[in-house]
Coordinates of C-alpha atoms and ligand atoms in Angstrom, one line a residue:
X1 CA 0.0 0.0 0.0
X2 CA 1.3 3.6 -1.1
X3 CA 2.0 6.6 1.2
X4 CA -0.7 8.6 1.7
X5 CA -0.5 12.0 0.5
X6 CA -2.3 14.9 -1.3
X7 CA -1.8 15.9 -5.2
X8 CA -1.6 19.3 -5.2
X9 CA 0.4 20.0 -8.4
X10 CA -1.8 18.4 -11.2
X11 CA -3.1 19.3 -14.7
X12 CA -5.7 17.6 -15.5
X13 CA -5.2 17.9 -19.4
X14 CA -1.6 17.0 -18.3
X15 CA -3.3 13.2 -17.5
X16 CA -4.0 12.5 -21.0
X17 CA -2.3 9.1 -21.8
X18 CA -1.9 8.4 -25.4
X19 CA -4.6 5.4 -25.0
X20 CA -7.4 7.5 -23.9
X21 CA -6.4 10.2 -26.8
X22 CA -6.8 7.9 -29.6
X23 CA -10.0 6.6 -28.2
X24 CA -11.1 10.4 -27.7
X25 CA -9.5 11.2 -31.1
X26 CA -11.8 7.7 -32.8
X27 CA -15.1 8.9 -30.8
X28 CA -15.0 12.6 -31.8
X29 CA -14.0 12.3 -35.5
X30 CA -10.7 14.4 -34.8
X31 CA -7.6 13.4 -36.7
X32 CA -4.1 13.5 -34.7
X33 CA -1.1 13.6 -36.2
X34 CA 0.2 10.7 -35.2
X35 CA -0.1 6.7 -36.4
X36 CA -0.6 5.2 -33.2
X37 CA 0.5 5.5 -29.8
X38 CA 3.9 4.3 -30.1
X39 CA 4.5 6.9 -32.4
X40 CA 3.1 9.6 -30.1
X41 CA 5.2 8.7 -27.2
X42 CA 7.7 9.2 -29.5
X43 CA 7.3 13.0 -29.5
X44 CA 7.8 13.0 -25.6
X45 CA 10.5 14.4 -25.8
X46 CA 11.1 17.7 -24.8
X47 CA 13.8 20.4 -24.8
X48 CA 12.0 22.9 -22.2
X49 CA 8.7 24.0 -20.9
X50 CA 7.3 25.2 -24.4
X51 CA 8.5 22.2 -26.3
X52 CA 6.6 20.2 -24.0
X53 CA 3.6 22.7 -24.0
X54 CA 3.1 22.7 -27.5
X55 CA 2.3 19.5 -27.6
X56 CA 0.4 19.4 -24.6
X57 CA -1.9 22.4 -26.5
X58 CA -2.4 20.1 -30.0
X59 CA -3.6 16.7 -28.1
X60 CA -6.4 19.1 -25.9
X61 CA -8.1 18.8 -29.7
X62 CA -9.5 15.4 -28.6
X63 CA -11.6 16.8 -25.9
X64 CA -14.8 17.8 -27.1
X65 CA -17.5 17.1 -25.0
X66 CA -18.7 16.5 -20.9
X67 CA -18.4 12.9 -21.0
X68 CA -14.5 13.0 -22.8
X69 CA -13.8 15.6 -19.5
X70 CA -15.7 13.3 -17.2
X71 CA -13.6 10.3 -18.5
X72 CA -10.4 12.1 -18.4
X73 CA -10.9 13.0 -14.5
X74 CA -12.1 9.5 -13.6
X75 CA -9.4 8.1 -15.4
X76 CA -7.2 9.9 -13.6
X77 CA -9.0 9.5 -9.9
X78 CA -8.4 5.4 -10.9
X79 CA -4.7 6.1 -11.1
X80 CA -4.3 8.4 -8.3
X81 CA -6.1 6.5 -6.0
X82 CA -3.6 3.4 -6.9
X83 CA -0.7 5.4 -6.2
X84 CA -1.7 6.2 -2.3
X85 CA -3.7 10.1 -3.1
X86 CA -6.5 10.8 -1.0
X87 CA -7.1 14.0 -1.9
X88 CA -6.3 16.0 -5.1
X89 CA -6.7 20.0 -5.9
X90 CA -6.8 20.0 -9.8
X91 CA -5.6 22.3 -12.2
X92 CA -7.8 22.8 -15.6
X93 CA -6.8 25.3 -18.2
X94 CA -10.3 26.7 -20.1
X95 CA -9.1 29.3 -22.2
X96 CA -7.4 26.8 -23.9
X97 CA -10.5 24.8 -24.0
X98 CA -12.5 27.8 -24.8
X99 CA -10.2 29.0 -27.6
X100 CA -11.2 26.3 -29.4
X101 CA -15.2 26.8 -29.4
X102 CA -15.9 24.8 -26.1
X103 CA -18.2 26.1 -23.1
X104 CA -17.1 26.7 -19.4
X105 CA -19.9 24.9 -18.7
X106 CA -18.5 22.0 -21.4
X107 CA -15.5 22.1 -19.3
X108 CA -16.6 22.6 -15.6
X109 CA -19.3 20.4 -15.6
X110 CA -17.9 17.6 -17.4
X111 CA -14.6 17.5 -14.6
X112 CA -17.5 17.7 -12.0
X113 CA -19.4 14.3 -12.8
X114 CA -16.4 12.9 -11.8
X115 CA -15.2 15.4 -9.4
X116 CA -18.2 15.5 -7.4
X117 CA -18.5 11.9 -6.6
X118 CA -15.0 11.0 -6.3
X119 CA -15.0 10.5 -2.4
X120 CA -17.5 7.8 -3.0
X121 CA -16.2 6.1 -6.2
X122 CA -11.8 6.5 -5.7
X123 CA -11.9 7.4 -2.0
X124 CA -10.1 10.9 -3.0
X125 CA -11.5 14.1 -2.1
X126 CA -11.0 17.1 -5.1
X127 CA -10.8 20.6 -5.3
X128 CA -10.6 22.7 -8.9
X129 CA -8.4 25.3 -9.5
X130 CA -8.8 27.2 -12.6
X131 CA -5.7 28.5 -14.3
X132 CA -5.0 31.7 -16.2
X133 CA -2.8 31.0 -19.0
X134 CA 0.0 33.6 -19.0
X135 CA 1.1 34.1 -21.7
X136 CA -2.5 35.1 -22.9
X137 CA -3.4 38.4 -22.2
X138 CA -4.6 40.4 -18.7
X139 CA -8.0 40.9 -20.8
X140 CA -8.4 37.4 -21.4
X141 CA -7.6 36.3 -18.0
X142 CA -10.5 38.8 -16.6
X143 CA -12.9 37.5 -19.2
X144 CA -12.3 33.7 -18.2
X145 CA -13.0 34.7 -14.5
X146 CA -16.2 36.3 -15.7
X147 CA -17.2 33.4 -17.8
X148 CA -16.8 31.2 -14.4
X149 CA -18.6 33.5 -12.8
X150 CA -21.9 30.4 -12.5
X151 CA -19.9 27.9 -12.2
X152 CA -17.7 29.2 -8.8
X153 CA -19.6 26.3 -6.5
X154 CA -17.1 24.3 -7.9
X155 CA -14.3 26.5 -8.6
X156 CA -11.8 26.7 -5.2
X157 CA -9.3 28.8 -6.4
X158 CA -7.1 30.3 -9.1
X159 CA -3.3 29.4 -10.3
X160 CA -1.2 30.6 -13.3
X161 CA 0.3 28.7 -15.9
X162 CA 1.5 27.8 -19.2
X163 CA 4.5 29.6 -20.9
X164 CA 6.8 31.4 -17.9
X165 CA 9.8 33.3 -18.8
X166 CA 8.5 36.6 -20.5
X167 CA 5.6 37.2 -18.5
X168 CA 5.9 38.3 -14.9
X169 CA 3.1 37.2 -12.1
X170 CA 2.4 41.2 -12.1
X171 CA 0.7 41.3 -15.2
X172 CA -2.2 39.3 -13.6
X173 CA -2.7 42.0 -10.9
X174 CA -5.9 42.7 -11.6
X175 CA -7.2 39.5 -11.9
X176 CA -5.9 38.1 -8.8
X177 CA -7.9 41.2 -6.6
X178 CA -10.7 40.1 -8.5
X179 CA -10.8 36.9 -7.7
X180 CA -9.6 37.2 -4.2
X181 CA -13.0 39.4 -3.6
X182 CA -14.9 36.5 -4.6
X183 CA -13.5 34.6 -2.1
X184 CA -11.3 32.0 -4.7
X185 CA -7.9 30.6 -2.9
X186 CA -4.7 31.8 -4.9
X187 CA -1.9 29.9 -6.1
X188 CA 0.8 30.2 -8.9
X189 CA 3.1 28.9 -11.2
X190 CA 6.5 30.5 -10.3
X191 CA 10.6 29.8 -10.1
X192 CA 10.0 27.0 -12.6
X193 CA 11.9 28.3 -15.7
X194 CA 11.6 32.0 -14.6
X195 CA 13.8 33.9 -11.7
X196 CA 13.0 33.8 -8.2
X197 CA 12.1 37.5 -8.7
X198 CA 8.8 35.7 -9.8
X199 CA 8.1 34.2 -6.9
X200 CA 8.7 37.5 -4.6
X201 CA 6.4 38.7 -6.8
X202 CA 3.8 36.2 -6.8
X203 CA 3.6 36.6 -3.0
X204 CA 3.5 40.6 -3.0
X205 CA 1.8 41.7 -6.1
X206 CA -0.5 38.3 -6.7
X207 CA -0.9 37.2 -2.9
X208 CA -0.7 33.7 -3.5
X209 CA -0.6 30.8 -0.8
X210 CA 1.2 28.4 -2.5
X211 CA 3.8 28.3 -5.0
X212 CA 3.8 26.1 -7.4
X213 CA 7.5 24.7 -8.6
X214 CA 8.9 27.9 -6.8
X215 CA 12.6 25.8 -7.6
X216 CA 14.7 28.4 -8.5
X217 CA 14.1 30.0 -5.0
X218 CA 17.0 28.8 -4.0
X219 CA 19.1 30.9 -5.9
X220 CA 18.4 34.1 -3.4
X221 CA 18.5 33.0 0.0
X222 CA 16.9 35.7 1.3
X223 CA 14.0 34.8 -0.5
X224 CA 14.5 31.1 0.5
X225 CA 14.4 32.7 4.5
X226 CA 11.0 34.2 3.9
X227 CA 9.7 31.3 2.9
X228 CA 10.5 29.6 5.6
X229 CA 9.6 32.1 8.1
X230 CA 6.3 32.5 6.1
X231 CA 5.6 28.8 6.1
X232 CA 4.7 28.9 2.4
X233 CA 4.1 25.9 0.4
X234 CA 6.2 24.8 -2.6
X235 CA 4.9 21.7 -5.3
X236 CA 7.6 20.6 -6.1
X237 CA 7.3 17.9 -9.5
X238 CA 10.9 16.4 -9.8
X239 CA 9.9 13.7 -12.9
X240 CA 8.6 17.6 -14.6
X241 CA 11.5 19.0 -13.5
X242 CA 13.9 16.6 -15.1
X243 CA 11.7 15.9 -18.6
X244 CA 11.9 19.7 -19.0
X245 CA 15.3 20.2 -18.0
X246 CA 14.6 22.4 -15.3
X247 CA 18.0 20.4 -13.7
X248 CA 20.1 17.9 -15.7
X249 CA 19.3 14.8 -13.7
X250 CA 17.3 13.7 -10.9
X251 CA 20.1 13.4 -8.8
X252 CA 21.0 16.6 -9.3
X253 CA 17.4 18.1 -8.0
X254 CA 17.7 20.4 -4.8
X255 CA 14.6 18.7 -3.3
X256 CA 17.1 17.3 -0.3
X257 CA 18.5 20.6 0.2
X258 CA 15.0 22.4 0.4
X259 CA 13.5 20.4 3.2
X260 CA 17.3 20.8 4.5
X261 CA 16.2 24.7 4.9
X262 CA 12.9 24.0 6.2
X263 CA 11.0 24.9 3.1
X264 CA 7.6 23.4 3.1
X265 CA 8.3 21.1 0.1
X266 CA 5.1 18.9 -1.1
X267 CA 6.2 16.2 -4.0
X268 CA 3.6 16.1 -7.2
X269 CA 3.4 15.1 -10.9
X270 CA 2.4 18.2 -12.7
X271 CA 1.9 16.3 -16.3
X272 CA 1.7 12.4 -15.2
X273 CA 0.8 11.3 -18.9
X274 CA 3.7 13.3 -20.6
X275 CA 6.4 13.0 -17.4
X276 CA 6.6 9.1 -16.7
X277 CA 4.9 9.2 -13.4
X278 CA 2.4 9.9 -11.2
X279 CA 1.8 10.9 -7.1
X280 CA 3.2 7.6 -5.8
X281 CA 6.2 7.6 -8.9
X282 CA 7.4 10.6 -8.0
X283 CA 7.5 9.7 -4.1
X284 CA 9.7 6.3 -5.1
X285 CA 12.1 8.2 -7.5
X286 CA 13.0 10.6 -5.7
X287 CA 13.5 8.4 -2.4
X288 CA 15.6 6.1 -4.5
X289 CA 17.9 8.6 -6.4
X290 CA 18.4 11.0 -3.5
X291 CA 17.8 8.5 -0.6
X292 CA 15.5 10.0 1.2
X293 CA 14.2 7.6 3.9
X294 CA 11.2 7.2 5.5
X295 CA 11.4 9.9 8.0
X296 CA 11.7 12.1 5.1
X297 CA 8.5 10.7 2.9
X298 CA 6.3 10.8 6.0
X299 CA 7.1 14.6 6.2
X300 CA 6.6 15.2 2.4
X301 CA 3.4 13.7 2.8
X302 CA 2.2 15.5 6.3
X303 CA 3.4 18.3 4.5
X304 CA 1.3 18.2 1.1
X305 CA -2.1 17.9 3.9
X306 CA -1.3 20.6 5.6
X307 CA -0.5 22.7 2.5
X308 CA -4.4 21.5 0.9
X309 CA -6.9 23.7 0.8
X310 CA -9.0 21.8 3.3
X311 CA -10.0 24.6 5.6
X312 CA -13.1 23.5 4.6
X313 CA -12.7 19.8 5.8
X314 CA -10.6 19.8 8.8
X315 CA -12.2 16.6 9.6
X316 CA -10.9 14.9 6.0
X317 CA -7.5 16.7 6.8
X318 CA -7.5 15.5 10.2
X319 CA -8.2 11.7 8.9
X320 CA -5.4 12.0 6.7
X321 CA -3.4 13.2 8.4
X322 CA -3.5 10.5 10.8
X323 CA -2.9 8.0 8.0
X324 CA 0.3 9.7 7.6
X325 CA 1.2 9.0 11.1
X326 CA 0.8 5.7 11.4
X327 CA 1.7 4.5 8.3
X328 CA 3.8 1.4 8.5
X329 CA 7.0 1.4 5.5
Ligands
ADE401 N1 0.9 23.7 -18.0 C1 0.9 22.4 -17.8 N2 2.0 22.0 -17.2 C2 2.7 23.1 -16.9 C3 4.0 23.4 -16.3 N3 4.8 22.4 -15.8 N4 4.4 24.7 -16.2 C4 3.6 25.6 -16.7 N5 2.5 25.4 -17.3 C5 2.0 24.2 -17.4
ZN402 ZN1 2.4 22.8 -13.5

């Protein structure tokens, strides 16, 4: 039996494996340009964050309708649930979704029949957290919190993602005070590719409460002290990190060092269809490349609860967190 932790560092389009996206691809008449799956793993290969994001983008074409988004998140729930999660908080991205002609309500509704009973079906508890893509426009951002707008019952919070380096978490100011009034949890994408002036920034200018990656903090200490003091959360996704040559190898990744400074480091998979792993992967590569021992996993998975947005649950956080405790290795 795996660990049991919380996912807090999960795109859900990033759970596409290439078997559901030709079956998506047959069902929905959409052509990919690829033979089969063989030859779409093939293309896994990425240089950096927008290699990997282009590609990420073109397979999205698949997904067309409530039931392919419904699939996609039970699919997903089936896997996580195998690999020890008992509670997820789930990135979706709509304005790519909506870009191509699809409906919020296509989108939100479709992740919520599975969603909404996946306590009772996987035994993992969910929260969704729409992301701004960044390197859209501030416009757009605002007009894809206004198109949520009927939909925020199932909407927790906000994050940023997609294309880093080039645009600053400032630029999403506006959007963020927005959101914030309507009572949505903030989180960001920040210190992944970009500088650790991102991630100052994220905190001051964005006010998030978790940063998501947040790995190049370590390159100003100062920064890496706040953090600290400020308890803040960091999802880490070391499988990401090494497909997207964020560092060379996996035992070159600062993870050990991080919790070595106190930072509140949680352990995710970001893109589990595209990276090679999921929850419970990452958990078991890095203990065996960086040797991190048990003492070490029980924390990374205390840590990832207390970092949930379960405010709303203490009970659920309270159970899990007890798992963690007496979980025997
Ligand atoms: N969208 C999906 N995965 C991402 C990542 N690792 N960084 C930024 N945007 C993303
Ligand atoms: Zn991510």
């Amino acid at each position: 039996m795996p660990l049991p932790k919380a996912e807090l560092h999960l795109h859900i389009e990033g759970t596409l494996e290439p078997e559901l996206a030709f079956e998506l691809a047959a069902r929905n008449g959409v052509e990919l340009a690829y033979a089969d799956t063989d030859e779409l793993r093939e293309a896994y290969r990425f240089q950096d964050l927008q290699s990997f994001l282009n590609l990420y983008y073109e397979l999205m074409a698949v997904l067309r309708t409530e039931r392919d988004f419904e699939d996609l998140a039970n699919a997903y729930l089936a896997r996580a649930a195998a690999q020890g999660v008992r509670h997820a908080e789930i990135f979706f991205d709509p304005q790519a979704h909506l870009a191509r002609g699809l409906t919020m309500g296509t989108v939100v509704e479709g992740l919520w029949r599975a969603l909404g009973r996946s306590e009772e079906n996987h035994g993992v508890s969910t929260r969704l957290i729409l992301c701004f893509l960044r390197d859209e426009s501030a416009e757009s951002a605002l007009e894809t919190l206004r198109a949520a707008r009927p939909y925020l019952d199932r909407i927790t919070g906000i994050g940023l993602d997609s294309a880093e380096v080039g645009h600053p978490p400032v630029k999403f100011r506006e959007v963020y005070e927005a959101a914030a009034a309507l009572g949505l949890r903030r989180v960001a994408h920040a210190g992944e590719e970009g500088p650790p002036e991102y991630i100052t920034e994220a905190l001051d200018v964005l006010g998030v409460e978790r940063v998501d990656h947040g790995l190049r903090c370590m390159e100003d200490p100062a920064l890496v002290e706040r953090l600290v003091r400020e308890r803040i959360p960091l999802t880490l996704c070391p499988l990401s990190n090494v497909r997207l040559r964020a560092v060379d190898n996996l035992a070159d990744h600062p993870l050990p060092a991080m919790l070595d400074a106190g930072l509140l480091c949680t352990v995710n998979s970001d893109d589990p269809a595209y990276f090679g792993g999921y929850a419970d992967d990452n958990f078991r590569a890095v203990d065996e490349t960086l040797g991190l021992g048990e003492d070490r996993l029980r924390e990374l998975a205390r840590n990832s609860f207390l970092a949930s947005f379960l405010e709303d649950d203490e009970e659920r956080r309270a159970h899990c967190l007890a798992e963690v405790a007496d979980y025997v290795f």
